[in-house]
Amino acid sequence: MSLTLAPTAAETAYQGFALPHRRQEDWRWTDLRQLLDQAYPPTNGTKASAAEIDRLIATDALAPFARARLVFVDGAFDKARSKLPATGAITLEHLTHGAPPSSARGAYDDPLANLNDRFCRESLRLTVKAGTAEDAPIALVFVSTGHEAVTTCTRAQIIVEKGASATLLETHIGGAGAYVASSLIEASIGDDARLDRVKIAEDGQAAIHLASFHVKLGTQSSLNDFTLTQGAKATRQQTFATFTGQHSNIKVAGAYLLNGKQHADTKITVDHAVPHCTSRELFKCVMDDQARGIFQGKVVVRKDAQKTDGKQSSNALLLSETAEFDAKPELEIFADDVVCGHGATSGSLNDDYLFYLRARGIPEDEAKSLLIAAFASEAFDEVAHEAVREALGELTQGWLINRKPA
Amino acid sequence: MLEIKNLHASIEDENRAILNGINLTVNPGEVHAIMGPNGSGKSTLSYILSGREGYDVTDGEVLYKGQDLLEMSPDERAAKGVFLAFQYPIEIPGVATMQFLKVALNSQRKARGEGELSTPDFMRLVKEKSAALNISQEMLKRPVNVGFSGGEKKRAEILQMAVLEPSLCILDETDSGLDIDALKLVAEGVNKLRSPDRAMIVITHYQRLLDYIVPDQVHVLSKGRIVKSGGKELALELERNGYAEYVGDAA
Ligand SMILES: Nc1ncnc2c1ncn2[C@@H]1O[C@H](COP(=O)(O)OP(=O)(O)OP(=O)(O)O)[C@@H](O)[C@H]1O
Ligand SMILES: [Mg+2]
């Protein structure tokens, strides 16, 4: 189908790579042929000044919590600005000769991963050694200066070996200029292992954020994943999670704080390939002005995956008449002894709540802010790291303060 | 303190009259009880006094401390001392009780030009007031009213009242759903707030509450109108004879 379409400027810059567009079912709300409105040639490395880069890095809300911090600037690993993990539990490899797909990548055809494969020049591989518990979070900081209208491709591979546990913090920040940030994270969680991941998507206001997260889980393992989507003009982020061992657990939570004409589309696929696994998805999406949020959650239960327990829910809070939310929950169930469910709600602020707060003397704007923060915080509750959870609350407060009419 | 003059009100968009000419004057220091059959308009009156949307005031006026109450926003009324203990307190998920109380108290103080209370002072205040009402610290850790039993919700309303120290307290069936011990605690809490510069409107179906909170006047509301007023003995008479006599009058 895409063959019949004349290549766009971006597709030409991508050497003929065909961008997904709205006539493809998964992409009906996010048409990359339209969104990538200029060439955005792929590059690696920055032309921004040191001061500009430092100024952007300083805005990383998760900086205080990480023991090791790995910084990328415009697609290139910036060792000087990074703080490498002390040797021991974690090994870090910097791969500079292309970036081979990891085994975490499922059989899914993921155009965003394909694009990243094609143009990513370097990547990091982090291995958390078997049996070690890394209590202090490891941070990945992806900075895009927006100095030029380019595409930067970054990727990291996380391997949590048998019996190990780790917390990964991931921040995406950027300057005001237009750019495309392509991010790929591939994670393998071994048997009896655990990975907590907290991602903050705060790219610049003219940015297009394209991200994929591929993760495989072994036996009796767990993934606790959270994403706050707040930045960028347009975001498409995808999670592909596959259970390969029994008695494992996935939680994927997220919150949107969108305003203006922001667009955010999250697509999550959880593949119950084996029996006795549990998955939970919870997204709390706040949209103001003409912002548009989309949540596509898909739970696949394979033929043998009996005793699967899979639930997903998305709740949208629309703060203006022109804000929009679309939810597309999908269940593909081939086993018969399973508990699966989904729920999607969408509505405005509850008038009864608002009146109760105001009747106690809380002014209208503040009452609204309290209720918006309360709504989003339900998703933050899934984050285990207390200080990080509080930082998410503060980011929400910052967003609310900007929202208030001066 | 409060002067309600010929108040007529209907439900917005429904054109259905609920209050049909209420006249009521409450002076500082007084406690007024309002009784009346289900659906007679007691809660509607309390909502209109506290500023809830969804009603059209078609005639009459309400003066509070000499000012036009109906012109004020709900938060403005609260800051000026109007408090409604709701008949059905709602649960607000995600809003922590302590944070809610603190924001409410400090918003009111700010609106009145008083300084904000520090966190330790605030904690001390809530601790003292909640102990008196037998409200556990565990309850205070939950979001506003979430998971509270019916009686716990009513006690929590009185805790809010004790912390906010309003001038005009409107209690809408605060006694319904309370066990005997809780009823005494709540009544004690209310009586503690009785003072020469504070007034109360106590809406109830049961004479029993008025044994604890002794009213200066009792009013019977029927079909949106006060059809009978009297002293505390009127409540006893209603308990014996019911509303039949007065309901007929109002028709
Ligand atoms: N939002 C509304 N829409 C339609 N009718 C309403 C609404 N609110 C109140 N009413 C009606 O107004 C009348 C008065 O209701 P109100 O709740 O004030 O009664 P009440 O005296 O408090 O009764 P109760 O003793 O049962 O609490 C009732 O007939 C009720 O059905
Ligand atoms: Mg009532």
Coordinates of N, CA and C and ligand atoms in Angstrom, one line a residue, chain B residues 42-43 87 172-173, ligand 2:
Chain B
K42 N -35.5 20.4 52.7 CA -34.5 20.7 53.7 C -33.0 20.7 53.1
S43 N -32.7 19.7 52.4 CA -31.3 19.6 51.8 C -31.2 20.7 50.7
Q87 N -25.5 15.8 54.1 CA -26.3 14.6 54.4 C -25.6 13.4 53.9
D172 N -26.9 18.8 58.1 CA -28.0 18.2 57.4 C -28.0 16.7 57.7
E173 N -28.9 16.3 58.6 CA -29.1 15.0 59.1 C -27.8 14.3 59.5
Ligands
MG2 MG -32.2 15.9 52.9

